[in-house]
Amino acid sequence: MTLTQKLINDGNDTVDEMLAGVMAAHPDHLWRPDHAPRAVIARHGPREGKVALVIGGGSGHEPTFLGFVGKGLADAAAIGNVFASPPPQPVMDAAMAAHGGAGVLFMYGNYAGDVMNFDMAAEMLEMEGIETRTVLTTDDIASAPREARDKRRGVAGNVFIFKAAGAAADLGLPLDEVERIARHANARTYTMGVALSACSLPQTRRPNFDLPAGEMEIGMGIHGEPGIRREALRPADAVTDEIMDAILSEMAAAPGDRVAVLVNSLGSTPLMELYILHARVNARLKAAELEVHRTLVGPYCTSMEMAGASITIMHLDDELQRMIDHPCDCAMFRQG
Amino acid sequence: MTLTQKLINDGNDTVDEMLAGVMAAHPDHLWRPDHAPRAVIARHGPREGKVALVIGGGSGHEPTFLGFVGKGLADAAAIGNVFASPPPQPVMDAAMAAHGGAGVLFMYGNYAGDVMNFDMAAEMLEMEGIETRTVLTTDDIASAPREARDKRRGVAGNVFIFKAAGAAADLGLPLDEVERIARHANARTYTMGVALSACSLPQTRRPNFDLPAGEMEIGMGIHGEPGIRREALRPADAVTDEIMDAILSEMAAAPGDRVAVLVNSLGSTPLMELYILHARVNARLKAAELEVHRTLVGPYCTSMEMAGASITIMHLDDELQRMIDHPCDCAMFRQG
């Protein structure tokens, strides 16, 4: 089998070398404690009396997670190996560096490894007298039935969900309120994706799952978790319609309701294709008489070089709209 | 041969459908004249008495070109088919919609088809009494020897070169000055790339050139133009060193000089790899005692899903630094 072509050095060093490159590129936005190389902290986010938003998870999804650390969004991120949860220590390091005496909110995608490690860190923090709450993101509607929302995985909708919570924290709201808004944002965010190829781990440079040439998998997760169905690749409009049917059905919005939209690349799918998808997403939202308040198109939550895309719709209300409109200034995501 | 997996509808409609998606996503930034669907105009760029900066070229390089249309950068872009120059009419349409009575500056990469079509549009504009100048970008140092700079192609360095000219125009400088600064920016910008795979045209979904598995091509152009050498893929640091050796040698900067850096994905190469490259770029610049004033890392000038990357260094002086620091607000590129 052909090895995937990657511009790397030793496959075991990719995360540390990436972090070195990130810190060198964005010294005005990010710093790391000397003793905690896997904890990335916002230069201008944390402050006294502010709830600290700490996110994190496995690497390979850039700009998720570290790209969303910055003023108005997350205060810190704990960085795991490729597709692997960070252990408790960097989570703890990130929280200790970011907290300002008003408590810590952990937010991350709902994956067993992350839950275990962040929960251990939360226990350690409680022993230090730092109040910690956790909101898991569960926006991937293909990953479990509607009745089992808490079994669903967190994917690209993270961008909107983290952003809402980060805005609430930046506005100086107390921990109870930031947590409430984070849960509210998660409950109103719906994502579904389609994969057109696997990606490869840097250590092996071999596909992390098998997807036959010419096929796509609807609903596949960002680590290659099984989706809903595998079939021959269909035209962009048909794929978009299937995803939008599922999202619109579950979202049950009324005409005139407002939404935020994210058309996300899983990695190698270029902007040209994302905008082709977006043309159809927009037509479907118009047909449903929904008002599009904000649109993001690009690589926001990736699986390295996986081909494919996901569509996220956040069902706004006045509160979420205010949070989504709040400015943020991160190394990889800026909003004025 | 396996067809490349793409999320498209009819391969002949990709550019028009992409543009529909772009306009739907960014109505606050961009508009198109009713009669000119391939001319994309900045909502807040053009104004009376301001030089109009008009860029353009083939599609497939997004966010180049249309993503750089906006206040503080380009006033309009003419959009060609995939990897094909726009004909004179959309170039003319873009210029007519953007000009504010102070002349028009055309800027685009040095490719024969673009030169022919933009020159024809310039003649048509002169007949309308609109003064037009042209500055070709020629930043790809692998595409011709140093002595034949005017034979070189324009690639990712466009981002910095367009930005410098766009800032000059936004500052209200006259056409002579905007043109001078554009030439100055181009003369001090150096790019070299490496390709790890081909990309495929939407119509055929077949690779546009043949690059054997496990090989890379140093210096390859963004349409697959031949590079300097083809060989087995080497580690990221070795590839970066070869590129930086070439750039630093030609740039001939003195210790203490300032630079702007762009590490660019050609398409499917993810942020993880770009930041690994950037770690080495930064180390090399430090070793040369150069001061990094600004850094961009991401997909800025792509070839659809081509794997690979390019490195651009702009050798700043006080004037170029001011231009590079000038704010811009484009649909796909914002700087505060």
PDB file of C-alpha atoms in Angstrom, chain A residues 45-216:
ATOM      1  CA  GLY A  45      -8.062  36.159  27.510  1.00  0.00           C
ATOM      2  CA  PRO A  46      -7.736  35.210  31.187  1.00  0.00           C
ATOM      3  CA  ARG A  47      -8.275  37.876  33.809  1.00  0.00           C
ATOM      4  CA  GLU A  48      -9.184  38.284  37.452  1.00  0.00           C
ATOM      5  CA  GLY A  49     -12.839  37.628  38.175  1.00  0.00           C
ATOM      6  CA  LYS A  50     -13.558  36.051  34.776  1.00  0.00           C
ATOM      7  CA  VAL A  51     -14.710  32.474  34.261  1.00  0.00           C
ATOM      8  CA  ALA A  52     -11.926  30.556  32.490  1.00  0.00           C
ATOM      9  CA  LEU A  53     -13.022  28.590  29.429  1.00  0.00           C
ATOM     10  CA  VAL A  54     -10.690  25.647  28.878  1.00  0.00           C
ATOM     11  CA  ILE A  55     -11.104  23.489  25.782  1.00  0.00           C
ATOM     12  CA  GLY A  56      -9.058  20.683  24.331  1.00  0.00           C
ATOM     13  CA  GLY A  57      -8.773  17.270  22.824  1.00  0.00           C
ATOM     14  CA  GLY A  58      -6.681  15.331  20.376  1.00  0.00           C
ATOM     15  CA  SER A  59      -4.542  17.013  17.743  1.00  0.00           C
ATOM     16  CA  GLY A  60      -5.129  16.658  14.016  1.00  0.00           C
ATOM     17  CA  HIS A  61      -8.286  18.806  13.943  1.00  0.00           C
ATOM     18  CA  GLU A  62      -6.535  22.168  13.561  1.00  0.00           C
ATOM     19  CA  PRO A  63      -7.554  24.978  13.805  1.00  0.00           C
ATOM     20  CA  THR A  64      -9.650  23.158  16.453  1.00  0.00           C
ATOM     21  CA  PHE A  65      -8.688  23.420  19.348  1.00  0.00           C
ATOM     22  CA  LEU A  66      -5.687  25.693  19.748  1.00  0.00           C
ATOM     23  CA  GLY A  67      -6.750  28.081  16.992  1.00  0.00           C
ATOM     24  CA  PHE A  68      -9.755  29.114  19.082  1.00  0.00           C
ATOM     25  CA  VAL A  69      -7.737  30.207  22.094  1.00  0.00           C
ATOM     26  CA  GLY A  70      -7.837  33.982  22.395  1.00  0.00           C
ATOM     27  CA  LYS A  71      -9.611  37.047  23.733  1.00  0.00           C
ATOM     28  CA  GLY A  72     -13.383  36.539  23.533  1.00  0.00           C
ATOM     29  CA  LEU A  73     -13.187  32.802  22.980  1.00  0.00           C
ATOM     30  CA  ALA A  74     -11.302  30.097  24.907  1.00  0.00           C
ATOM     31  CA  ASP A  75      -8.746  31.061  27.554  1.00  0.00           C
ATOM     32  CA  ALA A  76      -6.678  27.926  27.168  1.00  0.00           C
ATOM     33  CA  ALA A  77      -6.490  24.571  25.417  1.00  0.00           C
ATOM     34  CA  ALA A  78      -5.029  21.246  26.465  1.00  0.00           C
ATOM     35  CA  ILE A  79      -3.351  19.515  23.535  1.00  0.00           C
ATOM     36  CA  GLY A  80      -3.388  15.735  23.074  1.00  0.00           C
ATOM     37  CA  ASN A  81      -1.496  13.564  20.646  1.00  0.00           C
ATOM     38  CA  VAL A  82      -3.020  12.989  17.208  1.00  0.00           C
ATOM     39  CA  PHE A  83      -6.628  11.825  17.710  1.00  0.00           C
ATOM     40  CA  ALA A  84      -5.889  11.115  21.404  1.00  0.00           C
ATOM     41  CA  SER A  85      -7.134  12.890  24.501  1.00  0.00           C
ATOM     42  CA  PRO A  86      -4.685  14.976  26.505  1.00  0.00           C
ATOM     43  CA  PRO A  87      -3.889  13.337  29.862  1.00  0.00           C
ATOM     44  CA  PRO A  88      -5.137  15.094  33.040  1.00  0.00           C
ATOM     45  CA  GLN A  89      -1.904  17.011  33.684  1.00  0.00           C
ATOM     46  CA  PRO A  90      -1.990  19.388  30.662  1.00  0.00           C
ATOM     47  CA  VAL A  91      -5.718  19.918  31.250  1.00  0.00           C
ATOM     48  CA  MET A  92      -4.890  20.875  34.828  1.00  0.00           C
ATOM     49  CA  ASP A  93      -1.956  23.038  33.635  1.00  0.00           C
ATOM     50  CA  ALA A  94      -4.210  24.868  31.183  1.00  0.00           C
ATOM     51  CA  ALA A  95      -6.845  25.498  33.841  1.00  0.00           C
ATOM     52  CA  MET A  96      -4.337  26.662  36.456  1.00  0.00           C
ATOM     53  CA  ALA A  97      -2.774  29.122  34.008  1.00  0.00           C
ATOM     54  CA  ALA A  98      -6.124  30.469  32.837  1.00  0.00           C
ATOM     55  CA  HIS A  99      -8.318  30.649  35.923  1.00  0.00           C
ATOM     56  CA  GLY A 100      -9.111  34.006  37.452  1.00  0.00           C
ATOM     57  CA  GLY A 101     -10.874  33.045  40.652  1.00  0.00           C
ATOM     58  CA  ALA A 102     -14.359  32.774  39.121  1.00  0.00           C
ATOM     59  CA  GLY A 103     -14.281  29.087  38.248  1.00  0.00           C
ATOM     60  CA  VAL A 104     -13.365  27.013  35.227  1.00  0.00           C
ATOM     61  CA  LEU A 105     -15.613  25.701  32.462  1.00  0.00           C
ATOM     62  CA  PHE A 106     -14.319  22.668  30.575  1.00  0.00           C
ATOM     63  CA  MET A 107     -15.734  22.230  27.088  1.00  0.00           C
ATOM     64  CA  TYR A 108     -14.794  19.509  24.641  1.00  0.00           C
ATOM     65  CA  GLY A 109     -16.294  16.966  22.320  1.00  0.00           C
ATOM     66  CA  ASN A 110     -18.035  13.981  23.852  1.00  0.00           C
ATOM     67  CA  TYR A 111     -15.409  11.233  23.508  1.00  0.00           C
ATOM     68  CA  ALA A 112     -14.734   8.643  26.217  1.00  0.00           C
ATOM     69  CA  GLY A 113     -11.009   9.369  26.500  1.00  0.00           C
ATOM     70  CA  ASP A 114     -11.545  13.105  26.856  1.00  0.00           C
ATOM     71  CA  VAL A 115     -14.305  12.629  29.429  1.00  0.00           C
ATOM     72  CA  MET A 116     -12.045  10.417  31.545  1.00  0.00           C
ATOM     73  CA  ASN A 117      -9.060  12.759  31.434  1.00  0.00           C
ATOM     74  CA  PHE A 118     -10.892  16.056  31.863  1.00  0.00           C
ATOM     75  CA  ASP A 119     -12.919  14.551  34.738  1.00  0.00           C
ATOM     76  CA  MET A 120      -9.701  13.559  36.506  1.00  0.00           C
ATOM     77  CA  ALA A 121      -8.367  17.071  35.996  1.00  0.00           C
ATOM     78  CA  ALA A 122     -11.618  18.492  37.374  1.00  0.00           C
ATOM     79  CA  GLU A 123     -11.204  16.406  40.514  1.00  0.00           C
ATOM     80  CA  MET A 124      -7.650  17.632  40.922  1.00  0.00           C
ATOM     81  CA  LEU A 125      -8.815  21.230  40.502  1.00  0.00           C
ATOM     82  CA  GLU A 126     -11.595  20.817  43.044  1.00  0.00           C
ATOM     83  CA  MET A 127      -8.944  19.632  45.509  1.00  0.00           C
ATOM     84  CA  GLU A 128      -7.141  22.914  44.826  1.00  0.00           C
ATOM     85  CA  GLY A 129     -10.364  24.741  45.656  1.00  0.00           C
ATOM     86  CA  ILE A 130     -11.116  25.723  42.049  1.00  0.00           C
ATOM     87  CA  GLU A 131     -14.734  25.191  41.046  1.00  0.00           C
ATOM     88  CA  THR A 132     -15.013  23.355  37.746  1.00  0.00           C
ATOM     89  CA  ARG A 133     -17.946  22.625  35.479  1.00  0.00           C
ATOM     90  CA  THR A 134     -18.072  20.614  32.295  1.00  0.00           C
ATOM     91  CA  VAL A 135     -20.195  20.973  29.147  1.00  0.00           C
ATOM     92  CA  LEU A 136     -19.716  18.277  26.534  1.00  0.00           C
ATOM     93  CA  THR A 137     -20.453  19.151  22.912  1.00  0.00           C
ATOM     94  CA  THR A 138     -22.770  16.697  21.174  1.00  0.00           C
ATOM     95  CA  ASP A 139     -23.638  18.371  17.867  1.00  0.00           C
ATOM     96  CA  ASP A 140     -23.041  15.426  15.504  1.00  0.00           C
ATOM     97  CA  ILE A 141     -26.618  14.339  14.760  1.00  0.00           C
ATOM     98  CA  ALA A 142     -25.428  11.296  12.791  1.00  0.00           C
ATOM     99  CA  SER A 143     -23.633   9.786  15.777  1.00  0.00           C
ATOM    100  CA  ALA A 144     -26.640   8.690  17.871  1.00  0.00           C
ATOM    101  CA  PRO A 145     -30.437   9.003  17.704  1.00  0.00           C
ATOM    102  CA  ARG A 146     -32.233  12.156  18.762  1.00  0.00           C
ATOM    103  CA  GLU A 147     -33.411  10.481  21.969  1.00  0.00           C
ATOM    104  CA  ALA A 148     -29.801   9.849  22.968  1.00  0.00           C
ATOM    105  CA  ARG A 149     -28.371  13.321  22.474  1.00  0.00           C
ATOM    106  CA  ASP A 150     -25.897  12.762  25.323  1.00  0.00           C
ATOM    107  CA  LYS A 151     -24.399   9.836  23.391  1.00  0.00           C
ATOM    108  CA  ARG A 152     -23.600  12.012  20.402  1.00  0.00           C
ATOM    109  CA  ARG A 153     -20.102  13.177  19.510  1.00  0.00           C
ATOM    110  CA  GLY A 154     -18.902  16.763  19.310  1.00  0.00           C
ATOM    111  CA  VAL A 155     -17.610  17.909  15.920  1.00  0.00           C
ATOM    112  CA  ALA A 156     -17.414  21.165  13.923  1.00  0.00           C
ATOM    113  CA  GLY A 157     -20.312  22.750  15.801  1.00  0.00           C
ATOM    114  CA  ASN A 158     -17.713  23.259  18.524  1.00  0.00           C
ATOM    115  CA  VAL A 159     -16.803  26.499  16.777  1.00  0.00           C
ATOM    116  CA  PHE A 160     -20.198  28.073  17.486  1.00  0.00           C
ATOM    117  CA  ILE A 161     -20.682  26.402  20.868  1.00  0.00           C
ATOM    118  CA  PHE A 162     -17.265  27.389  22.204  1.00  0.00           C
ATOM    119  CA  LYS A 163     -17.780  30.869  20.749  1.00  0.00           C
ATOM    120  CA  ALA A 164     -21.064  31.350  22.608  1.00  0.00           C
ATOM    121  CA  ALA A 165     -19.549  30.225  25.903  1.00  0.00           C
ATOM    122  CA  GLY A 166     -16.402  32.266  25.331  1.00  0.00           C
ATOM    123  CA  ALA A 167     -18.485  35.377  24.716  1.00  0.00           C
ATOM    124  CA  ALA A 168     -20.479  34.766  27.896  1.00  0.00           C
ATOM    125  CA  ALA A 169     -17.256  34.437  29.886  1.00  0.00           C
ATOM    126  CA  ASP A 170     -15.723  37.500  28.229  1.00  0.00           C
ATOM    127  CA  LEU A 171     -18.837  39.501  29.135  1.00  0.00           C
ATOM    128  CA  GLY A 172     -18.092  38.714  32.776  1.00  0.00           C
ATOM    129  CA  LEU A 173     -21.070  36.454  33.444  1.00  0.00           C
ATOM    130  CA  PRO A 174     -20.787  34.130  36.454  1.00  0.00           C
ATOM    131  CA  LEU A 175     -19.994  30.421  36.130  1.00  0.00           C
ATOM    132  CA  ASP A 176     -23.653  29.347  36.418  1.00  0.00           C
ATOM    133  CA  GLU A 177     -24.614  31.604  33.522  1.00  0.00           C
ATOM    134  CA  VAL A 178     -21.654  30.690  31.324  1.00  0.00           C
ATOM    135  CA  GLU A 179     -22.461  27.022  31.862  1.00  0.00           C
ATOM    136  CA  ARG A 180     -26.148  27.582  31.101  1.00  0.00           C
ATOM    137  CA  ILE A 181     -25.367  29.425  27.865  1.00  0.00           C
ATOM    138  CA  ALA A 182     -22.862  26.736  26.849  1.00  0.00           C
ATOM    139  CA  ARG A 183     -25.523  24.024  27.313  1.00  0.00           C
ATOM    140  CA  HIS A 184     -28.087  26.119  25.499  1.00  0.00           C
ATOM    141  CA  ALA A 185     -25.681  26.677  22.589  1.00  0.00           C
ATOM    142  CA  ASN A 186     -24.908  22.978  22.362  1.00  0.00           C
ATOM    143  CA  ALA A 187     -28.584  22.033  22.427  1.00  0.00           C
ATOM    144  CA  ARG A 188     -29.310  24.293  19.460  1.00  0.00           C
ATOM    145  CA  THR A 189     -26.364  23.279  17.250  1.00  0.00           C
ATOM    146  CA  TYR A 190     -26.655  20.528  14.632  1.00  0.00           C
ATOM    147  CA  THR A 191     -23.874  19.091  12.478  1.00  0.00           C
ATOM    148  CA  MET A 192     -23.618  16.297   9.947  1.00  0.00           C
ATOM    149  CA  GLY A 193     -20.678  15.392   7.751  1.00  0.00           C
ATOM    150  CA  VAL A 194     -19.663  13.291   4.793  1.00  0.00           C
ATOM    151  CA  ALA A 195     -16.271  11.669   4.275  1.00  0.00           C
ATOM    152  CA  LEU A 196     -14.799  11.040   0.832  1.00  0.00           C
ATOM    153  CA  SER A 197     -11.483   9.596   1.965  1.00  0.00           C
ATOM    154  CA  ALA A 198      -9.660   8.458   5.065  1.00  0.00           C
ATOM    155  CA  CYS A 199      -6.775  10.327   6.643  1.00  0.00           C
ATOM    156  CA  SER A 200      -3.517   8.824   7.869  1.00  0.00           C
ATOM    157  CA  LEU A 201      -1.833   8.948  11.238  1.00  0.00           C
ATOM    158  CA  PRO A 202       1.650  10.506  11.020  1.00  0.00           C
ATOM    159  CA  GLN A 203       3.286   7.491  12.677  1.00  0.00           C
ATOM    160  CA  THR A 204       2.023   4.988  10.112  1.00  0.00           C
ATOM    161  CA  ARG A 205       1.142   7.189   7.118  1.00  0.00           C
ATOM    162  CA  ARG A 206      -1.537   4.575   6.380  1.00  0.00           C
ATOM    163  CA  PRO A 207      -5.285   5.296   6.111  1.00  0.00           C
ATOM    164  CA  ASN A 208      -6.976   5.070   9.506  1.00  0.00           C
ATOM    165  CA  PHE A 209      -9.923   3.283   7.922  1.00  0.00           C
ATOM    166  CA  ASP A 210     -10.863   1.783   4.599  1.00  0.00           C
ATOM    167  CA  LEU A 211     -13.146   3.739   2.251  1.00  0.00           C
ATOM    168  CA  PRO A 212     -13.230   2.188  -1.223  1.00  0.00           C
ATOM    169  CA  ALA A 213     -12.423   4.459  -4.168  1.00  0.00           C
ATOM    170  CA  GLY A 214     -15.526   6.163  -5.522  1.00  0.00           C
ATOM    171  CA  GLU A 215     -17.488   5.823  -2.293  1.00  0.00           C
ATOM    172  CA  MET A 216     -18.514   8.275   0.404  1.00  0.00           C
TER     173      MET A 216
END
